[in-house]
PDB file of C-alpha atoms in Angstrom:
ATOM      1  CA  MET A   1      27.473  -5.611 -20.772  1.00  0.00           C
ATOM      2  CA  VAL A   2      26.697  -5.172 -17.529  1.00  0.00           C
ATOM      3  CA  GLU A   3      23.312  -6.470 -16.290  1.00  0.00           C
ATOM      4  CA  ASN A   4      23.414  -6.502 -12.442  1.00  0.00           C
ATOM      5  CA  VAL A   5      24.994  -3.959 -10.140  1.00  0.00           C
ATOM      6  CA  ILE A   6      25.684  -4.637  -6.412  1.00  0.00           C
ATOM      7  CA  PHE A   7      25.689  -1.728  -4.256  1.00  0.00           C
ATOM      8  CA  ASP A   8      27.678  -1.213  -0.616  1.00  0.00           C
ATOM      9  CA  VAL A   9      25.451   1.046   1.526  1.00  0.00           C
ATOM     10  CA  ASP A  10      27.269   2.513   4.163  1.00  0.00           C
ATOM     11  CA  GLY A  11      29.767   5.314   2.768  1.00  0.00           C
ATOM     12  CA  THR A  12      28.386   4.430  -1.007  1.00  0.00           C
ATOM     13  CA  LEU A  13      24.746   5.568  -0.690  1.00  0.00           C
ATOM     14  CA  VAL A  14      24.788   6.939   2.845  1.00  0.00           C
ATOM     15  CA  ASP A  15      27.192   9.326   4.917  1.00  0.00           C
ATOM     16  CA  SER A  16      27.741   7.065   7.858  1.00  0.00           C
ATOM     17  CA  VAL A  17      31.365   5.810   8.167  1.00  0.00           C
ATOM     18  CA  ASP A  18      32.494   8.845  10.911  1.00  0.00           C
ATOM     19  CA  GLU A  19      29.396   7.635  12.624  1.00  0.00           C
ATOM     20  CA  HIS A  20      30.301   4.095  12.600  1.00  0.00           C
ATOM     21  CA  ALA A  21      33.741   4.517  13.775  1.00  0.00           C
ATOM     22  CA  GLU A  22      32.901   6.827  16.450  1.00  0.00           C
ATOM     23  CA  ALA A  23      30.233   4.656  17.693  1.00  0.00           C
ATOM     24  CA  TRP A  24      32.694   1.764  17.957  1.00  0.00           C
ATOM     25  CA  ARG A  25      35.319   4.099  19.722  1.00  0.00           C
ATOM     26  CA  ARG A  26      33.378   5.524  22.561  1.00  0.00           C
ATOM     27  CA  SER A  27      32.338   1.832  22.758  1.00  0.00           C
ATOM     28  CA  PHE A  28      35.899   0.205  22.972  1.00  0.00           C
ATOM     29  CA  LEU A  29      36.871   3.016  25.490  1.00  0.00           C
ATOM     30  CA  HIS A  30      33.718   1.392  27.888  1.00  0.00           C
ATOM     31  CA  PHE A  31      35.468  -1.659  27.445  1.00  0.00           C
ATOM     32  CA  GLY A  32      38.535  -0.085  28.626  1.00  0.00           C
ATOM     33  CA  ARG A  33      40.378   0.357  25.347  1.00  0.00           C
ATOM     34  CA  ASP A  34      41.282   3.551  23.899  1.00  0.00           C
ATOM     35  CA  VAL A  35      41.566   3.357  20.129  1.00  0.00           C
ATOM     36  CA  PRO A  36      42.710   6.493  18.176  1.00  0.00           C
ATOM     37  CA  PHE A  37      39.535   7.325  15.900  1.00  0.00           C
ATOM     38  CA  ALA A  38      41.534   7.545  12.746  1.00  0.00           C
ATOM     39  CA  HIS A  39      42.530   3.537  13.833  1.00  0.00           C
ATOM     40  CA  VAL A  40      38.867   2.872  14.122  1.00  0.00           C
ATOM     41  CA  ARG A  41      37.870   4.568  10.915  1.00  0.00           C
ATOM     42  CA  SER A  42      40.341   2.326   9.065  1.00  0.00           C
ATOM     43  CA  GLN A  43      38.502  -0.520   9.907  1.00  0.00           C
ATOM     44  CA  ILE A  44      34.952   0.406   8.923  1.00  0.00           C
ATOM     45  CA  GLY A  45      33.386  -1.768   6.489  1.00  0.00           C
ATOM     46  CA  LYS A  46      33.562  -4.869   8.088  1.00  0.00           C
ATOM     47  CA  GLY A  47      31.178  -6.444  10.309  1.00  0.00           C
ATOM     48  CA  ALA A  48      31.593  -6.880  14.160  1.00  0.00           C
ATOM     49  CA  ASP A  49      33.025 -10.159  13.741  1.00  0.00           C
ATOM     50  CA  GLN A  50      35.505  -8.695  11.761  1.00  0.00           C
ATOM     51  CA  LEU A  51      36.296  -5.810  13.237  1.00  0.00           C
ATOM     52  CA  ILE A  52      36.631  -6.353  17.124  1.00  0.00           C
ATOM     53  CA  PRO A  53      39.075  -8.891  16.790  1.00  0.00           C
ATOM     54  CA  VAL A  54      41.284  -5.934  15.374  1.00  0.00           C
ATOM     55  CA  PHE A  55      41.349  -4.714  18.905  1.00  0.00           C
ATOM     56  CA  PHE A  56      40.550  -7.420  21.381  1.00  0.00           C
ATOM     57  CA  ASN A  57      41.915 -10.781  21.800  1.00  0.00           C
ATOM     58  CA  ASP A  58      40.682 -14.048  22.028  1.00  0.00           C
ATOM     59  CA  GLU A  59      40.153 -14.183  25.936  1.00  0.00           C
ATOM     60  CA  GLU A  60      38.970 -10.918  25.875  1.00  0.00           C
ATOM     61  CA  LEU A  61      36.437 -11.763  23.313  1.00  0.00           C
ATOM     62  CA  GLU A  62      35.202 -14.771  25.148  1.00  0.00           C
ATOM     63  CA  ARG A  63      34.476 -12.834  28.137  1.00  0.00           C
ATOM     64  CA  PHE A  64      32.870  -9.598  26.552  1.00  0.00           C
ATOM     65  CA  GLY A  65      32.892  -9.565  22.832  1.00  0.00           C
ATOM     66  CA  LYS A  66      29.083 -10.105  22.788  1.00  0.00           C
ATOM     67  CA  GLU A  67      28.342  -7.663  25.129  1.00  0.00           C
ATOM     68  CA  LEU A  68      30.882  -5.024  23.738  1.00  0.00           C
ATOM     69  CA  GLU A  69      28.764  -5.803  20.228  1.00  0.00           C
ATOM     70  CA  GLU A  70      25.494  -5.417  21.470  1.00  0.00           C
ATOM     71  CA  TYR A  71      26.536  -2.150  23.452  1.00  0.00           C
ATOM     72  CA  ARG A  72      27.840  -0.739  19.964  1.00  0.00           C
ATOM     73  CA  SER A  73      24.843  -1.538  18.478  1.00  0.00           C
ATOM     74  CA  LYS A  74      22.658   0.203  20.706  1.00  0.00           C
ATOM     75  CA  LEU A  75      24.683   3.423  20.958  1.00  0.00           C
ATOM     76  CA  PHE A  76      24.784   3.607  17.271  1.00  0.00           C
ATOM     77  CA  LEU A  77      20.884   3.022  16.900  1.00  0.00           C
ATOM     78  CA  ASP A  78      20.300   5.275  19.719  1.00  0.00           C
ATOM     79  CA  GLU A  79      22.514   8.569  19.218  1.00  0.00           C
ATOM     80  CA  PHE A  80      24.547   8.051  15.609  1.00  0.00           C
ATOM     81  CA  LEU A  81      21.644   6.779  13.383  1.00  0.00           C
ATOM     82  CA  PRO A  82      19.717   9.585  13.635  1.00  0.00           C
ATOM     83  CA  LYS A  83      22.651  11.745  12.044  1.00  0.00           C
ATOM     84  CA  VAL A  84      23.530   9.645   9.249  1.00  0.00           C
ATOM     85  CA  ARG A  85      22.159  11.327   5.795  1.00  0.00           C
ATOM     86  CA  PRO A  86      22.096  10.015   2.337  1.00  0.00           C
ATOM     87  CA  PHE A  87      24.407  11.201  -0.566  1.00  0.00           C
ATOM     88  CA  PRO A  88      22.839  13.339  -3.076  1.00  0.00           C
ATOM     89  CA  ARG A  89      21.269  11.736  -6.033  1.00  0.00           C
ATOM     90  CA  VAL A  90      21.062   7.904  -4.989  1.00  0.00           C
ATOM     91  CA  ARG A  91      17.631   7.856  -5.865  1.00  0.00           C
ATOM     92  CA  GLU A  92      18.300   8.934  -9.440  1.00  0.00           C
ATOM     93  CA  LEU A  93      21.001   6.786  -9.807  1.00  0.00           C
ATOM     94  CA  PHE A  94      18.671   3.295  -8.889  1.00  0.00           C
ATOM     95  CA  GLN A  95      16.076   4.798 -10.785  1.00  0.00           C
ATOM     96  CA  ARG A  96      18.460   5.532 -14.181  1.00  0.00           C
ATOM     97  CA  LEU A  97      20.038   2.161 -13.997  1.00  0.00           C
ATOM     98  CA  ARG A  98      16.583   0.323 -13.815  1.00  0.00           C
ATOM     99  CA  GLN A  99      15.278   2.274 -16.648  1.00  0.00           C
ATOM    100  CA  GLN A 100      18.477   0.674 -18.473  1.00  0.00           C
ATOM    101  CA  GLY A 101      17.544  -2.747 -17.786  1.00  0.00           C
ATOM    102  CA  ARG A 102      19.618  -3.123 -14.787  1.00  0.00           C
ATOM    103  CA  ARG A 103      18.891  -5.424 -11.914  1.00  0.00           C
ATOM    104  CA  LEU A 104      20.107  -3.768  -8.585  1.00  0.00           C
ATOM    105  CA  ALA A 105      21.090  -5.241  -5.337  1.00  0.00           C
ATOM    106  CA  LEU A 106      21.996  -4.235  -1.808  1.00  0.00           C
ATOM    107  CA  ALA A 107      24.936  -5.886  -0.072  1.00  0.00           C
ATOM    108  CA  SER A 108      25.869  -4.521   3.665  1.00  0.00           C
ATOM    109  CA  SER A 109      27.873  -5.490   6.664  1.00  0.00           C
ATOM    110  CA  ALA A 110      25.314  -3.395   8.503  1.00  0.00           C
ATOM    111  CA  LYS A 111      22.250  -5.151  10.476  1.00  0.00           C
ATOM    112  CA  ASP A 112      19.069  -5.727   8.924  1.00  0.00           C
ATOM    113  CA  GLU A 113      17.159  -3.162  11.079  1.00  0.00           C
ATOM    114  CA  GLU A 114      20.083  -0.066   9.996  1.00  0.00           C
ATOM    115  CA  LEU A 115      19.994  -1.218   6.193  1.00  0.00           C
ATOM    116  CA  LYS A 116      15.914  -1.086   6.555  1.00  0.00           C
ATOM    117  CA  HIS A 117      16.371   2.506   7.605  1.00  0.00           C
ATOM    118  CA  TYR A 118      19.091   3.501   4.915  1.00  0.00           C
ATOM    119  CA  VAL A 119      16.741   2.304   2.458  1.00  0.00           C
ATOM    120  CA  ARG A 120      13.716   4.266   3.847  1.00  0.00           C
ATOM    121  CA  LEU A 121      16.513   7.029   3.833  1.00  0.00           C
ATOM    122  CA  CYS A 122      17.774   6.984   0.273  1.00  0.00           C
ATOM    123  CA  GLY A 123      14.281   6.778  -0.804  1.00  0.00           C
ATOM    124  CA  ILE A 124      14.934   3.293  -3.078  1.00  0.00           C
ATOM    125  CA  GLU A 125      12.237   0.920  -1.942  1.00  0.00           C
ATOM    126  CA  GLY A 126      11.031  -0.777  -4.887  1.00  0.00           C
ATOM    127  CA  LEU A 127      13.931  -0.109  -6.871  1.00  0.00           C
ATOM    128  CA  TYR A 128      15.950  -2.719  -6.249  1.00  0.00           C
ATOM    129  CA  GLU A 129      16.011  -6.893  -6.502  1.00  0.00           C
ATOM    130  CA  ALA A 130      17.613  -8.305  -3.886  1.00  0.00           C
ATOM    131  CA  LYS A 131      19.429  -7.004  -0.704  1.00  0.00           C
ATOM    132  CA  ALA A 132      21.733  -9.314   1.789  1.00  0.00           C
ATOM    133  CA  SER A 133      23.307  -8.082   4.794  1.00  0.00           C
ATOM    134  CA  LYS A 134      25.048  -9.425   7.845  1.00  0.00           C
ATOM    135  CA  ASP A 135      22.198 -10.793   9.696  1.00  0.00           C
ATOM    136  CA  GLU A 136      22.093 -13.462   6.918  1.00  0.00           C
ATOM    137  CA  VAL A 137      25.621 -14.943   6.544  1.00  0.00           C
ATOM    138  CA  ASP A 138      28.345 -16.385   8.801  1.00  0.00           C
ATOM    139  CA  LYS A 139      31.215 -13.810   8.056  1.00  0.00           C
ATOM    140  CA  SER A 140      31.122 -10.057   7.151  1.00  0.00           C
ATOM    141  CA  LYS A 141      33.672  -8.412   4.569  1.00  0.00           C
ATOM    142  CA  PRO A 142      36.400  -8.501   3.816  1.00  0.00           C
ATOM    143  CA  HIS A 143      34.679 -12.252   3.365  1.00  0.00           C
ATOM    144  CA  PRO A 144      32.812 -13.088   0.336  1.00  0.00           C
ATOM    145  CA  ASP A 145      29.492 -14.348   2.110  1.00  0.00           C
ATOM    146  CA  ILE A 146      27.704 -10.803   1.282  1.00  0.00           C
ATOM    147  CA  PHE A 147      28.082 -10.563  -2.114  1.00  0.00           C
ATOM    148  CA  GLU A 148      27.581 -14.248  -2.407  1.00  0.00           C
ATOM    149  CA  SER A 149      24.572 -13.811  -0.786  1.00  0.00           C
ATOM    150  CA  ALA A 150      23.231 -11.346  -3.254  1.00  0.00           C
ATOM    151  CA  LEU A 151      24.322 -12.980  -6.297  1.00  0.00           C
ATOM    152  CA  ALA A 152      22.022 -15.610  -5.117  1.00  0.00           C
ATOM    153  CA  ARG A 153      19.132 -13.690  -4.789  1.00  0.00           C
ATOM    154  CA  LEU A 154      19.768 -11.751  -8.064  1.00  0.00           C
ATOM    155  CA  GLY A 155      19.536 -15.601  -9.271  1.00  0.00           C
ATOM    156  CA  ARG A 156      23.159 -16.584  -9.620  1.00  0.00           C
ATOM    157  CA  PRO A 157      23.689 -14.721 -13.006  1.00  0.00           C
ATOM    158  CA  ASP A 158      27.725 -15.197 -14.487  1.00  0.00           C
ATOM    159  CA  VAL A 159      29.845 -13.055 -12.506  1.00  0.00           C
ATOM    160  CA  SER A 160      30.974 -11.179 -16.155  1.00  0.00           C
ATOM    161  CA  THR A 161      27.540  -9.640 -15.924  1.00  0.00           C
ATOM    162  CA  ALA A 162      27.593  -8.248 -12.732  1.00  0.00           C
ATOM    163  CA  VAL A 163      29.939  -5.460 -10.786  1.00  0.00           C
ATOM    164  CA  VAL A 164      29.985  -3.914  -7.264  1.00  0.00           C
ATOM    165  CA  VAL A 165      29.878  -0.492  -6.508  1.00  0.00           C
ATOM    166  CA  GLY A 166      31.538   0.248  -2.535  1.00  0.00           C
ATOM    167  CA  ASP A 167      33.562   2.609  -0.620  1.00  0.00           C
ATOM    168  CA  THR A 168      36.396   0.532   1.234  1.00  0.00           C
ATOM    169  CA  PRO A 169      38.921  -1.830   0.465  1.00  0.00           C
ATOM    170  CA  TYR A 170      36.959  -4.492   2.055  1.00  0.00           C
ATOM    171  CA  ASP A 171      34.385  -4.238  -0.665  1.00  0.00           C
ATOM    172  CA  ALA A 172      36.718  -4.700  -3.328  1.00  0.00           C
ATOM    173  CA  LEU A 173      38.881  -7.609  -1.410  1.00  0.00           C
ATOM    174  CA  ALA A 174      35.338  -9.546  -0.978  1.00  0.00           C
ATOM    175  CA  ALA A 175      34.489  -8.695  -4.362  1.00  0.00           C
ATOM    176  CA  GLY A 176      37.440  -9.864  -5.867  1.00  0.00           C
ATOM    177  CA  LYS A 177      37.422 -13.264  -4.058  1.00  0.00           C
ATOM    178  CA  LEU A 178      34.145 -13.842  -6.452  1.00  0.00           C
ATOM    179  CA  GLY A 179      35.558 -12.794  -9.376  1.00  0.00           C
ATOM    180  CA  LEU A 180      33.198  -9.690  -9.058  1.00  0.00           C
ATOM    181  CA  PRO A 181      34.722  -5.936 -10.530  1.00  0.00           C
ATOM    182  CA  THR A 182      34.898  -3.236  -7.995  1.00  0.00           C
ATOM    183  CA  VAL A 183      33.871   0.388  -8.703  1.00  0.00           C
ATOM    184  CA  GLY A 184      35.419   2.572  -5.821  1.00  0.00           C
ATOM    185  CA  VAL A 185      33.711   5.264  -4.466  1.00  0.00           C
ATOM    186  CA  LEU A 186      35.638   7.790  -3.001  1.00  0.00           C
ATOM    187  CA  ALA A 187      32.816   9.605  -0.965  1.00  0.00           C
ATOM    188  CA  GLY A 188      33.301   7.569   1.767  1.00  0.00           C
ATOM    189  CA  GLY A 189      36.822   8.980   2.684  1.00  0.00           C
ATOM    190  CA  PHE A 190      39.070   5.759   1.999  1.00  0.00           C
ATOM    191  CA  LEU A 191      42.238   6.719   0.007  1.00  0.00           C
ATOM    192  CA  ALA A 192      42.201   6.495  -3.587  1.00  0.00           C
ATOM    193  CA  GLU A 193      45.412   4.295  -3.805  1.00  0.00           C
ATOM    194  CA  ASP A 194      43.712   1.969  -1.137  1.00  0.00           C
ATOM    195  CA  LEU A 195      40.889   1.289  -3.029  1.00  0.00           C
ATOM    196  CA  ARG A 196      43.002   0.711  -6.238  1.00  0.00           C
ATOM    197  CA  ALA A 197      45.598  -1.131  -4.256  1.00  0.00           C
ATOM    198  CA  ALA A 198      42.554  -3.641  -2.781  1.00  0.00           C
ATOM    199  CA  GLY A 199      41.232  -4.270  -6.683  1.00  0.00           C
ATOM    200  CA  CYS A 200      39.082  -0.863  -7.872  1.00  0.00           C
ATOM    201  CA  ARG A 201      38.964  -1.025 -11.494  1.00  0.00           C
ATOM    202  CA  THR A 202      37.317   2.344 -11.716  1.00  0.00           C
ATOM    203  CA  LEU A 203      37.191   5.301  -8.859  1.00  0.00           C
ATOM    204  CA  VAL A 204      34.107   7.680  -8.626  1.00  0.00           C
ATOM    205  CA  LYS A 205      33.619  10.714  -6.426  1.00  0.00           C
ATOM    206  CA  ASP A 206      29.626   9.643  -6.057  1.00  0.00           C
ATOM    207  CA  ALA A 207      26.636   8.616  -6.782  1.00  0.00           C
ATOM    208  CA  GLY A 208      26.436  12.095  -8.386  1.00  0.00           C
ATOM    209  CA  GLU A 209      29.212  10.839 -10.723  1.00  0.00           C
ATOM    210  CA  LEU A 210      27.809   7.421 -11.347  1.00  0.00           C
ATOM    211  CA  LEU A 211      24.381   9.063 -12.205  1.00  0.00           C
ATOM    212  CA  ARG A 212      26.130  11.222 -14.667  1.00  0.00           C
ATOM    213  CA  LEU A 213      27.918   8.443 -16.300  1.00  0.00           C
ATOM    214  CA  ALA A 214      25.094   6.191 -16.673  1.00  0.00           C
ATOM    215  CA  GLU A 215      23.293   9.439 -18.763  1.00  0.00           C
ATOM    216  CA  GLU A 216      26.329   9.747 -20.780  1.00  0.00           C
ATOM    217  CA  SER A 217      26.609   5.863 -21.769  1.00  0.00           C
ATOM    218  CA  SER A 218      23.568   2.999 -21.257  1.00  0.00           C
ATOM    219  CA  VAL A 219      26.094   0.541 -22.496  1.00  0.00           C
ATOM    220  CA  GLU A 220      29.321   0.809 -21.055  1.00  0.00           C
ATOM    221  CA  TRP A 221      28.987   2.708 -17.609  1.00  0.00           C
ATOM    222  CA  PRO A 222      31.269   2.822 -15.736  1.00  0.00           C
ATOM    223  CA  TRP A 223      33.464  -0.341 -15.766  1.00  0.00           C
ATOM    224  CA  ASN A 224      34.424  -1.411 -18.711  1.00  0.00           C
ATOM    225  CA  GLY A 225      37.080   1.235 -19.522  1.00  0.00           C
ATOM    226  CA  PRO A 226      40.509   0.771 -17.080  1.00  0.00           C
ATOM    227  CA  GLY A 227      41.393   3.186 -14.565  1.00  0.00           C
ATOM    228  CA  ALA A 228      39.410   6.102 -12.781  1.00  0.00           C
ATOM    229  CA  SER A 229      37.541   8.584 -15.039  1.00  0.00           C
ATOM    230  CA  PRO A 230      38.856  11.974 -15.099  1.00  0.00           C
ATOM    231  CA  ALA A 231      36.458  13.561 -12.460  1.00  0.00           C
ATOM    232  CA  ALA A 232      37.685  10.656  -9.857  1.00  0.00           C
ATOM    233  CA  LYS A 233      41.358  10.928 -10.414  1.00  0.00           C
ATOM    234  CA  ASP A 234      42.483  14.156  -8.753  1.00  0.00           C
ATOM    235  CA  GLU A 235      39.528  13.782  -6.146  1.00  0.00           C
ATOM    236  CA  GLU A 236      40.763  13.781  -2.615  1.00  0.00           C
ATOM    237  CA  PRO A 237      38.712  11.715  -0.116  1.00  0.00           C
ATOM    238  CA  ARG A 238      37.123  13.916   2.867  1.00  0.00           C
TER     239      ARG A 238
END
């Protein structure tokens, strides 16, 4: 019986993956590195501490790593955050899960300022018990620190009573290190085969499909069965 649900946010609850990727791409260009958009996008889901070293070496990080991160953060807040929109039916999903007695948490590689904005955008204030962001931990996904923090804030429940909902392979890899199963959400645009390879037990299209499954079954929704739900199996990422 799943009693605790831990949600990733970017790409899972809000449509922000492309905005993050473009903000990083432009920031890299500002610091002399022209990286294709698709390559940058494939790394979204990691925090800056794990993403930047993919594209810059140790000597470069020592010289301007902190400046690069600060530049990207300001660029994203000023130009891209206002463009982010919530996925449909997120608030209804949270309301339904709480009606079923489940305890909810947010666990995001975003900075706390961004996370607060997303909460307001989705209208889910007061509908979750705990949240953990990159600002609170040493390492972001695919390290398990953020999910570990969320579990601690939920009172350290047994992992057999908890599940992660996320849109990237990094969510599944991080959750797997703690023995947490992951429901993969295709709305973030990552390939179904990559999510399965990273350890996702179930694939769904988006928050709206999760809500439908929650309404159909108050007990087994949707992670106790193997594989993807019928609607998600043939769903192509955007």
